[in-house]
Amino acid sequence: MCGIIGIASKEPINNRDWLIKGRDAMMHRGPDDAGIWWSDNNTVGLGHRRLSIIDLSPAGHQPMHNSRGNLTITFNGEIYNYPELRSALIKKNHLFESNSDTEVILAAYDEWGNDCVKYLNGMFAFAIYNAKTQDVFMARDRAGEKPFYYSWKTGEIRFASELKGLMADSTFYKSINYEALNCYLSIGYIPNELCIINDINKLPPGHAMIFNCAEGSLNSWRYWDLPKSDNLLKSNNINERLLLNELENLVEDAVKKQLEADVSVGVLLSGGLDSSLITAMAARHSSKIKTFNVGFPNYSHYDESKHAKLVANYFGTEHIELYANDINPEIMSVLAKQYDEPIIDSSMIPTYLVSQLVKQHCSVALGGDGGDELFGGYTNYSRLLWTQEKFGSIPIGIRKIISTLGRYLPTGYKGRYLLQSVGTDFANSLPSIATHFDAQLRRKLLINNKWNPDTEHNYFNSIPKTTDLLERTTRMDFYNYMAEDILVKVDRASMLSSLEIRAPLLDYRVIEFAFNRVPSSLKTTTTQRKILLKMLGAKILPPEFDLQRKQGFSIPLPDWLKKGPWRDLFYDTLQNNQSLFDKRITNELLKGQDMGKKNSERLFGLVIFELWRQEYKI
C-alpha cells in the first residue's frame, strides 16, 4: 500500500517544490521508500511513498519505468492476480526485471492499453505517463478501495491519494464546497465525484481518465459497472446448493489470492459472520494464520472477544487478543487531520485503534468489508421490506400525508425515520436519505444560509433503476455508502498506521456473483438477513457459532457524552465563535442527547467537521 501524487501540464511546470511536500504529507501511507520523477520537458511530475508488501527489494521502487523507458507509473494498491498476468505477458514476449505487481501493470498497459484495467483483480489507484502519446492514464479500482483526488483546470491536472497532498501547495486556495457540505450533513459522507473542497474532485470507483499534455484536455469514462439485474430477477429456477458451492469456491479463491505477500499477513477476526468466514478460508491455505481481535474490557457490551476466540480455537489460529482501555478524546483531533473529507461515522475510532494494535504484529490484514452490501446484512434492509409489506398496499397519496407527520417529531426521536419512510414510492424510489440533518434542520444549522434544500433530490437521481426494492437498496449502498464511508474509514485509519487491509469479499468476481447470481430471496427478508452467507457459515463454521448475532463495530459514544472530557470537547468545539454551525441548534442537540434522544452520531459529525476545518484552516 502506498501514496501517490502527480501533476501534468500543457506547459512546463515551474512550481515543483510542492510535489515533494505533498508526497511527504502522506508519509504514513508509505514509510519504507520515496521517489520523485520529472519528465525531460518538465510537463509531468510523479511522486510516490512506498509501503513495501510485494518484492521488498529496490527493484520495486517507484515511480517505476518500463524497460524501454517510454512508460512511467506511480501506483497505490495490490494486484492479486499479478502472477497469472505476469505469466500471460511473458508468453507475449514481455520481459520483467522485478517480481512486483507494479511492473505487471506497466506491461499490461503496454499490451492492452486503456483496457488493461479490465484484467486487474485488486485494489488500485494509479497514473501512467506515456511519453510517446503524451497521455497520462489514470484509473481507480472497481469498488473504490483506494482513493484518488484530483484538481483539473484547463491545461493542468494534479492528483493525490489524499487531499492533504494537494493542499500542501501553499498557493492553493482552500474553501468549502457547500453542495458537498449539504450532502455530508444529510447522509454522513460526500458521494460520487464531489469533494468537500472547491475545485477538487474524486475519480469515482470503476472509472478511468486520460489527460493529454499536448492538448491540455481531460476525458473520463466508466470501465466497469455492476452487472444488470434483469436476468437475475426473471430467473425462476434457483438452485441453492449450486449457488452455495459457487460462493464457497469464489470466497476461498479470493482469500487464497489475498494471503500472498512478502510480509506477515493476519486476519481481523471480530467474531462476526464475515470475518469468521474469511478466517475459515484462510485456515484452509495456511497452518500459521494469525488472527486479531480487539476487546474493550471497560465496555462489556461492545466486547466481542469471546466470539472471536470460539472461531480462532476451532480453526487453530495463532490468536492475539489486543485491548483498548481508556480512549482519550484527543484522538478526535488525530482523526480529523487524517480524514481529509470528514465522515459521520464514529466507528473510525475503533477502526484506527485496531489498526494501530495490529500493525505491531503484521503489515497486512484481511477483513470482512463488503459482506453487508453484497449479501444484505444491514438491519434497515429488513426494516424497509417490513415497511413495504405493511404499508405498500395503502395509496401513496395517503402514505405521503402520514409520512409528513415525521417532520414534527424532534430530531433524534425514536421512530421518526420509520414514519418518514412510509411515504416512499416502493416501486421506484428509496426512503429519505437525510438520516442526520434534513433540509429544515440544515437551514437552521448553517448560519451563513449555505443550505441546499435540493440535496436529497439531486442524490435521488442516482437511485438504480430496478423494480426489486432490495436490489435497489443494496446497489445504492454499494455505489455510495460502502465506497464513500466504509472504505474511506478503513483506508484512512489503516494507512495512518501504515497497515494494509485487504477485503476478499470485494474481489470483483464475488461482487459480480452477488449482484448477478444471488436473488433477493437469498439475501434479505423481513425477518432474515445474509441468508446465503449464513448458509455458508452453517456449513463451515463451528456448530456453536451464533449465526443470528449482529454487532456493529462501535463505541459507547452516548455514555461518553453524558459528562467528562468527551462532553467537554464536544461542547467547547460546537460553542466556539468560529464554528460554522448555529450554537443554539447545537446546544439543542446536546440537550436532546441528555434527554435520551439519539443525537450522538449527529454531534460527532459536527465536531469532527469543525476540528478538520480548524486543522487545515479552511
XYZ file of C-alpha atoms in Angstrom:
618
model
C 0.000 0.000 0.000
C 1.309 3.397 -0.875
C 0.637 7.057 -1.505
C 0.726 8.618 -4.964
C 0.850 12.201 -6.188
C 1.421 13.873 -9.534
C 0.982 16.790 -11.880
C 0.719 17.031 -15.661
C 0.514 20.217 -17.702
C 0.385 21.574 -21.205
C 3.189 23.977 -20.288
C 6.465 23.331 -18.417
C 5.952 23.395 -14.648
C 7.918 25.951 -12.651
C 6.485 25.392 -9.161
C 7.942 21.955 -8.400
C 8.686 22.080 -4.670
C 5.093 21.410 -3.625
C 5.224 17.913 -5.159
C 7.763 16.734 -2.590
C 5.846 18.468 0.218
C 2.595 16.831 -0.916
C 4.254 13.434 -1.205
C 5.724 13.626 2.291
C 2.455 14.888 3.780
C 1.330 11.291 3.099
C 4.404 9.605 4.627
C 2.126 7.403 6.766
C 0.924 5.703 3.570
C 4.462 4.647 2.694
C 7.231 4.960 5.287
C 9.598 2.480 3.580
C 10.698 4.431 0.496
C 10.037 7.587 -1.504
C 10.552 8.701 -5.082
C 10.098 11.690 -7.408
C 10.349 11.741 -11.189
C 10.027 14.557 -13.741
C 9.740 14.230 -17.500
C 12.527 15.706 -19.615
C 10.327 18.602 -20.712
C 9.090 19.280 -17.146
C 5.424 18.868 -18.080
C 4.862 15.752 -15.921
C 5.929 15.072 -12.339
C 5.127 11.904 -10.393
C 5.731 11.187 -6.702
C 5.423 8.101 -4.542
C 5.566 6.933 -0.916
C 6.095 3.182 -0.573
C 4.833 0.642 1.945
C 6.734 -2.470 0.857
C 4.460 -5.508 0.542
C 5.385 -7.256 -2.735
C 9.052 -7.503 -3.795
C 10.726 -5.715 -0.904
C 13.891 -5.103 -2.928
C 14.908 -1.767 -4.508
C 13.548 -3.192 -7.788
C 10.082 -2.243 -6.525
C 10.971 1.449 -6.228
C 8.507 3.945 -7.688
C 7.880 5.880 -9.835
C 8.780 2.899 -11.999
C 9.697 2.817 -15.703
C 9.304 0.025 -18.203
C 12.386 -1.430 -19.889
C 12.072 0.868 -22.916
C 11.676 3.952 -20.740
C 8.571 5.239 -22.511
C 6.134 4.402 -19.677
C 6.314 5.624 -16.068
C 3.896 4.684 -13.271
C 3.028 5.701 -9.729
C 0.759 3.094 -8.145
C -1.119 2.577 -4.892
C -2.680 -0.801 -4.127
C -2.251 -4.514 -4.712
C -2.934 -6.632 -7.796
C -3.862 -10.082 -6.530
C -3.748 -11.877 -9.876
C -0.381 -10.436 -10.882
C 1.376 -13.860 -11.011
C -1.111 -15.110 -13.626
C -0.915 -11.862 -15.576
C 2.874 -11.945 -15.436
C 2.932 -15.452 -16.921
C 0.497 -14.462 -19.663
C 2.539 -11.376 -20.535
C 5.804 -13.332 -20.637
C 4.198 -15.522 -23.296
C 3.567 -12.301 -25.220
C 7.320 -11.540 -25.084
C 7.270 -9.034 -22.232
C 10.400 -9.000 -20.058
C 10.427 -8.322 -16.308
C 13.209 -7.012 -14.090
C 11.379 -7.369 -10.753
C 8.804 -9.537 -9.015
C 6.496 -6.606 -8.273
C 2.874 -6.215 -9.300
C 3.685 -2.620 -10.307
C 5.793 -3.783 -13.236
C 2.963 -6.116 -14.281
C 0.605 -3.122 -14.574
C 3.128 -1.367 -16.816
C 3.383 -4.418 -19.082
C -0.399 -4.859 -19.096
C -0.835 -1.241 -20.213
C 1.861 -1.726 -22.845
C -0.014 -4.791 -24.143
C -3.671 -3.814 -23.798
C -3.644 -0.035 -23.486
C -6.572 1.514 -21.637
C -8.260 -1.890 -21.418
C -5.545 -3.126 -19.050
C -7.773 -2.265 -16.050
C -10.250 -4.952 -17.125
C -7.561 -7.587 -16.494
C -6.633 -6.385 -12.999
C -8.034 -8.125 -9.933
C -7.213 -5.975 -6.943
C -7.480 -2.627 -5.235
C -5.700 0.173 -7.011
C -5.293 3.792 -7.949
C -2.532 4.659 -10.384
C -1.271 7.010 -13.079
C 0.839 6.005 -16.096
C 2.614 8.551 -18.267
C 3.073 7.526 -21.881
C 5.920 9.619 -23.321
C 5.071 8.609 -26.869
C 1.442 9.800 -26.815
C 1.948 12.402 -24.046
C -1.038 10.879 -22.241
C -1.404 10.366 -18.503
C -3.713 7.384 -17.983
C -5.343 7.214 -14.525
C -7.651 4.589 -13.036
C -9.305 3.553 -9.780
C -10.434 0.077 -8.707
C -13.973 -1.198 -9.161
C -15.219 -0.908 -5.571
C -13.263 2.220 -4.621
C -10.956 0.694 -2.012
C -8.142 3.076 -2.928
C -8.683 6.868 -3.120
C -7.927 9.254 -5.985
C -8.398 13.024 -5.629
C -7.682 15.402 -8.478
C -7.824 19.068 -9.384
C -8.207 19.983 -13.048
C -8.206 23.279 -14.824
C -7.626 23.953 -18.493
C -4.146 22.774 -19.331
C -3.215 21.171 -15.986
C -4.190 18.284 -13.686
C -2.959 17.470 -10.183
C -3.807 14.294 -8.283
C -3.040 12.558 -4.978
C -4.120 9.685 -2.758
C -5.204 12.109 -0.060
C -6.403 15.703 -0.048
C -3.532 16.754 2.176
C -1.196 16.016 -0.732
C -2.913 18.616 -2.910
C -3.346 21.090 -0.060
C 0.414 21.034 0.602
C 0.738 23.676 -2.122
C 0.603 26.959 -0.199
C -0.830 28.739 -3.245
C -3.924 26.508 -3.314
C -6.975 28.386 -2.016
C -8.996 26.173 0.325
C -12.720 26.871 0.536
C -15.786 24.820 1.383
C -17.901 23.273 -1.366
C -21.341 23.857 0.120
C -23.081 21.328 -2.093
C -20.703 18.734 -0.663
C -21.243 20.049 2.875
C -25.010 19.682 2.491
C -24.516 16.087 1.356
C -22.237 15.482 4.314
C -24.752 16.818 6.803
C -27.611 14.951 5.145
C -26.184 11.475 4.545
C -22.938 11.498 6.507
C -20.467 11.392 3.626
C -19.715 13.075 0.316
C -20.838 10.980 -2.672
C -19.600 10.369 -6.184
C -17.122 12.835 -7.681
C -17.943 15.616 -5.194
C -15.301 16.849 -2.741
C -15.620 18.967 0.399
C -13.057 21.412 -1.063
C -13.901 23.582 -4.061
C -12.041 22.865 -7.321
C -11.186 19.285 -6.291
C -12.966 16.125 -7.393
C -12.761 12.397 -6.753
C -12.332 9.886 -9.553
C -15.305 7.567 -8.899
C -14.782 3.815 -8.410
C -14.651 1.804 -11.633
C -13.617 4.866 -13.645
C -10.572 5.841 -15.674
C -9.450 9.059 -17.333
C -6.798 10.428 -19.670
C -5.085 13.796 -19.548
C -3.329 14.730 -22.778
C -0.381 17.051 -22.198
C -0.257 18.313 -25.781
C -3.866 19.494 -25.736
C -4.382 20.021 -22.011
C -7.627 18.029 -22.297
C -9.213 15.570 -19.840
C -11.585 12.706 -20.678
C -13.056 10.213 -18.226
C -15.241 7.114 -18.529
C -16.633 4.176 -16.574
C -14.767 0.974 -17.424
C -16.738 -1.310 -15.053
C -20.198 -1.419 -13.545
C -22.351 -3.783 -11.541
C -23.965 -6.419 -13.775
C -27.533 -5.721 -14.808
C -30.082 -7.488 -12.651
C -32.661 -8.134 -15.391
C -31.719 -11.779 -15.950
C -31.475 -12.398 -12.211
C -34.933 -11.048 -11.486
C -36.517 -13.144 -14.251
C -34.979 -16.372 -13.004
C -37.480 -18.918 -11.696
C -35.086 -21.798 -11.104
C -32.974 -21.101 -8.033
C -30.542 -23.889 -7.176
C -29.465 -23.065 -3.620
C -26.874 -25.840 -3.423
C -25.249 -24.717 -6.662
C -25.141 -21.086 -5.516
C -23.726 -22.085 -2.136
C -20.922 -24.107 -3.735
C -20.174 -21.292 -6.157
C -19.992 -18.772 -3.319
C -17.699 -21.017 -1.278
C -15.298 -21.517 -4.188
C -15.186 -17.811 -5.043
C -14.551 -16.642 -1.484
C -11.926 -19.312 -0.896
C -10.026 -18.357 -4.041
C -10.249 -14.657 -3.194
C -8.830 -15.301 0.276
C -6.095 -17.527 -1.138
C -5.006 -14.795 -3.562
C -5.041 -12.111 -0.887
C -2.909 -14.127 1.524
C 0.032 -13.692 -0.832
C 2.606 -11.144 0.355
C 6.296 -10.850 1.142
C 5.473 -9.695 4.679
C 3.407 -11.193 7.515
C -0.361 -11.396 6.933
C -3.109 -11.675 9.544
C -6.902 -11.689 9.738
C -9.037 -9.149 11.584
C -11.361 -11.502 13.458
C -14.176 -9.524 15.034
C -16.204 -12.639 15.779
C -18.898 -11.671 13.282
C -20.006 -13.781 10.336
C -17.945 -12.107 7.598
C -14.570 -12.109 9.348
C -15.187 -15.638 10.635
C -15.743 -16.877 7.069
C -12.515 -15.177 5.988
C -10.694 -16.916 8.852
C -12.144 -20.303 7.872
C -10.967 -19.907 4.283
C -7.538 -18.657 5.330
C -7.057 -21.698 7.593
C -7.536 -23.936 4.546
C -4.423 -22.494 2.925
C -2.101 -21.822 5.821
C -1.364 -23.529 9.117
C 0.174 -20.371 10.550
C -2.701 -17.924 10.376
C -2.615 -15.078 12.879
C -5.977 -13.704 13.934
C -6.523 -10.466 15.820
C -9.358 -9.291 17.990
C -9.600 -6.057 19.915
C -11.555 -6.135 23.149
C -12.981 -3.237 25.145
C -12.825 -4.617 28.706
C -14.242 -1.445 30.234
C -17.289 -1.668 27.963
C -18.525 -5.266 28.071
C -21.492 -4.568 25.765
C -19.048 -3.752 22.958
C -16.642 -6.625 23.662
C -16.781 -9.401 21.030
C -13.665 -11.251 22.135
C -15.406 -14.461 23.251
C -16.990 -14.941 19.822
C -13.649 -14.383 18.096
C -11.950 -16.848 20.443
C -14.516 -19.536 19.574
C -13.663 -19.234 15.868
C -9.908 -19.000 16.468
C -9.880 -22.141 18.622
C -11.978 -24.064 16.105
C -9.579 -23.334 13.246
C -6.407 -23.461 15.326
C -5.152 -19.978 14.523
C -2.485 -18.102 16.434
C -4.963 -15.809 18.139
C -3.840 -12.484 19.557
C -6.194 -10.524 21.775
C -5.497 -6.818 21.928
C -7.107 -4.470 24.410
C -8.231 -0.880 24.126
C -8.994 0.557 27.527
C -9.448 4.251 28.094
C -9.878 6.224 24.881
C -8.747 9.821 25.120
C -10.873 12.411 23.276
C -7.651 13.807 21.794
C -7.987 11.003 19.252
C -10.637 13.184 17.587
C -8.012 15.740 16.534
C -5.722 12.996 15.222
C -8.508 11.563 13.068
C -9.765 14.979 11.950
C -6.316 15.603 10.483
C -6.149 12.209 8.791
C -9.653 12.172 7.298
C -9.273 14.714 4.502
C -13.026 14.573 3.995
C -14.843 14.025 7.292
C -17.453 11.261 7.534
C -20.182 10.928 10.146
C -19.068 7.540 11.388
C -17.718 7.265 14.927
C -16.552 3.699 14.232
C -13.480 5.349 12.674
C -12.203 5.456 16.270
C -12.131 1.691 16.961
C -11.012 1.084 13.360
C -7.966 3.251 13.966
C -7.255 1.638 17.348
C -7.436 -1.817 15.770
C -5.057 -0.757 13.002
C -2.572 0.664 15.494
C -2.512 -2.510 17.544
C -2.420 -4.961 14.631
C 0.470 -3.081 12.980
C 2.635 -4.115 15.925
C 2.344 -7.719 14.714
C 1.953 -7.632 10.915
C 1.846 -5.303 7.898
C -1.153 -6.815 6.074
C -4.515 -7.893 7.447
C -7.603 -9.373 5.798
C -11.021 -8.049 6.818
C -14.672 -8.768 6.101
C -15.760 -5.486 4.491
C -18.400 -5.731 1.768
C -20.486 -8.574 3.161
C -23.379 -6.377 4.270
C -23.754 -4.515 0.973
C -23.290 -7.574 -1.234
C -25.424 -10.045 0.688
C -27.979 -7.878 2.533
C -26.670 -7.615 6.080
C -27.927 -4.289 7.389
C -30.930 -4.207 9.717
C -32.502 -1.348 7.753
C -32.913 -3.723 4.773
C -35.299 -5.943 6.732
C -36.995 -2.873 8.192
C -37.539 -1.413 4.727
C -39.045 -4.655 3.426
C -41.290 -4.795 6.509
C -42.450 -1.220 5.849
C -43.252 -2.123 2.256
C -45.156 -5.222 3.358
C -47.210 -3.364 5.986
C -47.896 -0.091 4.167
C -47.277 -0.771 0.477
C -50.934 -1.516 -0.277
C -52.079 1.856 1.044
C -52.395 4.512 -1.725
C -49.203 6.522 -1.916
C -51.052 9.834 -1.538
C -52.297 8.777 1.881
C -48.894 7.385 2.846
C -47.210 10.675 1.951
C -49.589 12.528 4.267
C -48.716 10.080 7.068
C -45.015 10.454 6.420
C -45.134 14.254 6.785
C -46.053 13.740 10.439
C -42.463 12.608 10.966
C -41.263 16.164 10.387
C -42.952 17.264 13.594
C -41.131 14.722 15.750
C -37.961 16.095 17.390
C -34.612 15.274 15.807
C -33.258 12.061 17.299
C -36.718 10.865 18.375
C -37.133 7.092 18.037
C -39.420 6.169 15.133
C -39.017 9.468 13.266
C -37.135 7.923 10.354
C -39.522 4.974 10.113
C -42.548 7.265 9.979
C -40.968 9.385 7.249
C -40.159 6.283 5.171
C -43.827 5.267 4.982
C -44.319 7.715 2.086
C -41.704 6.010 -0.104
C -42.573 5.018 -3.663
C -41.544 1.384 -3.110
C -41.743 0.595 -6.825
C -39.204 3.174 -7.981
C -37.560 5.070 -5.142
C -35.980 4.749 -1.686
C -36.740 6.362 1.678
C -35.412 9.784 2.551
C -31.672 9.621 2.970
C -31.465 12.535 5.417
C -30.868 10.361 8.465
C -28.655 13.004 10.084
C -29.794 16.540 9.189
C -32.793 17.121 6.924
C -33.264 20.292 4.880
C -35.179 22.092 7.631
C -32.542 21.364 10.237
C -29.713 22.294 7.876
C -31.379 25.642 7.233
C -31.282 26.373 10.957
C -27.830 24.889 11.470
C -25.824 26.702 8.773
C -25.528 30.281 9.969
C -24.355 31.585 6.581
C -27.519 30.258 4.878
C -25.494 27.984 2.602
C -28.060 25.219 2.974
C -29.353 23.396 -0.080
C -32.934 22.086 0.032
C -32.346 20.059 -3.146
C -29.549 17.863 -1.789
C -31.876 14.899 -1.360
C -33.471 15.463 -4.763
C -30.099 15.539 -6.520
C -28.978 12.439 -4.674
C -32.164 10.555 -5.542
C -31.387 10.983 -9.230
C -28.687 8.338 -8.812
C -31.025 5.627 -7.497
C -30.504 2.431 -9.554
C -33.303 1.602 -11.971
C -34.606 -1.784 -10.901
C -38.048 -2.965 -9.830
C -36.722 -5.015 -6.909
C -36.651 -2.915 -3.725
C -33.805 -4.805 -2.053
C -31.684 -4.786 -5.218
C -32.256 -1.048 -5.492
C -31.157 -0.517 -1.892
C -28.072 -2.730 -1.888
C -26.864 -1.326 -5.200
C -27.326 2.204 -3.899
C -25.283 1.344 -0.803
C -22.564 -0.316 -2.874
C -22.114 2.788 -5.021
C -22.356 5.271 -2.165
C -22.274 4.266 1.500
C -19.709 1.498 1.048
C -17.427 3.477 -1.276
C -17.581 6.839 0.496
C -17.973 5.812 4.138
C -16.914 2.233 4.882
C -13.920 2.055 2.549
C -12.809 5.618 3.311
C -12.931 4.808 7.024
C -10.833 1.662 6.595
C -8.295 3.175 4.182
C -7.533 6.294 6.211
C -7.485 4.560 9.612
C -5.263 1.701 8.446
C -2.944 3.892 6.392
C -2.384 6.224 9.340
C -0.877 3.145 10.995
C 0.927 2.050 7.787
C -1.157 -1.119 7.782
C -2.610 -2.606 4.611
C -6.129 -4.001 4.988
C -7.491 -6.238 2.234
C -11.126 -7.201 1.613
C -11.569 -10.622 -0.059
C -15.346 -10.161 -0.273
C -14.686 -7.219 -2.611
C -12.919 -9.384 -5.171
C -14.777 -8.279 -8.294
C -15.776 -11.893 -9.034
C -17.568 -12.094 -5.668
C -19.205 -8.716 -6.328
C -20.484 -9.794 -9.740
C -21.716 -13.101 -8.303
C -23.638 -11.298 -5.545
C -25.346 -8.866 -7.915
C -25.854 -11.170 -10.890
C -26.451 -14.629 -9.443
C -27.948 -14.248 -5.944
C -31.671 -13.361 -5.846
C -33.042 -11.062 -3.167
C -34.832 -14.004 -1.555
C -31.422 -15.435 -0.617
C -30.173 -12.132 0.775
C -32.783 -10.493 3.000
C -36.416 -10.903 4.049
C -38.465 -9.091 6.688
C -37.097 -11.483 9.318
C -33.731 -12.713 7.983
C -30.537 -11.182 6.609
C -27.460 -12.515 4.793
C -29.331 -15.721 4.099
C -26.881 -17.279 1.607
C -23.836 -16.141 3.581
C -25.303 -17.686 6.731
C -25.874 -20.931 4.837
C -22.142 -20.941 4.134
C -21.482 -20.164 7.796
C -23.648 -23.091 8.882
C -21.593 -25.325 6.602
C -18.057 -24.361 7.620
C -18.118 -22.504 10.960
C -18.230 -24.031 14.463
C -21.614 -25.596 15.317
C -21.877 -23.290 18.348
C -21.397 -20.146 16.237
C -24.362 -17.779 16.594
C -25.353 -17.007 13.012
C -28.123 -14.609 14.049
C -25.950 -12.268 16.100
C -25.329 -8.810 14.616
C -22.891 -6.494 16.352
C -21.544 -3.419 14.634
C -18.043 -2.101 15.276
C -18.957 0.700 17.639
C -18.046 2.650 20.761
C -20.076 3.842 23.776
C -20.274 7.408 22.488
C -23.672 8.143 24.116
C -22.189 7.235 27.520
C -19.125 9.417 26.941
C -21.298 12.417 26.107
C -23.080 12.412 29.455
C -20.177 14.114 31.240
C -16.412 14.292 31.392
C -13.705 15.093 28.802
C -15.680 13.883 25.770
C -18.660 16.037 26.688
C -16.342 18.999 27.289
C -14.672 18.589 23.892
C -17.990 18.412 22.050
C -19.432 21.407 23.901
C -16.336 23.601 23.535
C -15.924 22.798 19.826
C -19.546 23.488 18.909
C -19.923 26.579 21.081
C -16.768 28.161 19.621
C -17.436 31.510 17.975
C -15.573 30.383 14.852
C -17.938 27.460 14.247
C -19.932 27.339 11.004
C -22.908 25.995 12.923
C -25.564 27.895 14.865
C -24.749 27.496 18.578
C -28.429 27.492 19.548
C -29.096 24.446 17.376
C -26.003 22.540 18.503
C -26.921 23.277 22.107
C -30.420 21.893 21.477
C -28.844 18.727 20.058
C -26.701 18.350 23.169
C -29.715 18.857 25.443
C -31.691 16.368 23.356
C -28.893 13.849 23.829
C -29.153 14.382 27.594
C -32.884 13.634 27.369
C -32.311 10.271 25.684
C -32.635 11.243 22.033
C -30.242 9.638 19.540
C -28.093 12.623 18.614
C -24.617 11.302 19.435
C -23.683 10.477 15.824
C -25.007 13.840 14.598
C -22.932 15.627 17.195
C -19.899 13.540 16.252
C -20.315 14.637 12.643
C -20.397 18.321 13.559
C -17.399 18.075 15.880
C -15.176 16.091 13.511
C -16.003 18.577 10.749
C -15.121 21.605 12.872
C -11.881 20.005 14.089
C -10.987 19.188 10.472
C -11.727 22.739 9.320
C -9.577 24.177 12.109
C -6.692 21.795 11.365
C -6.492 22.764 7.685
C -7.550 26.392 8.171
C -10.392 26.073 5.682
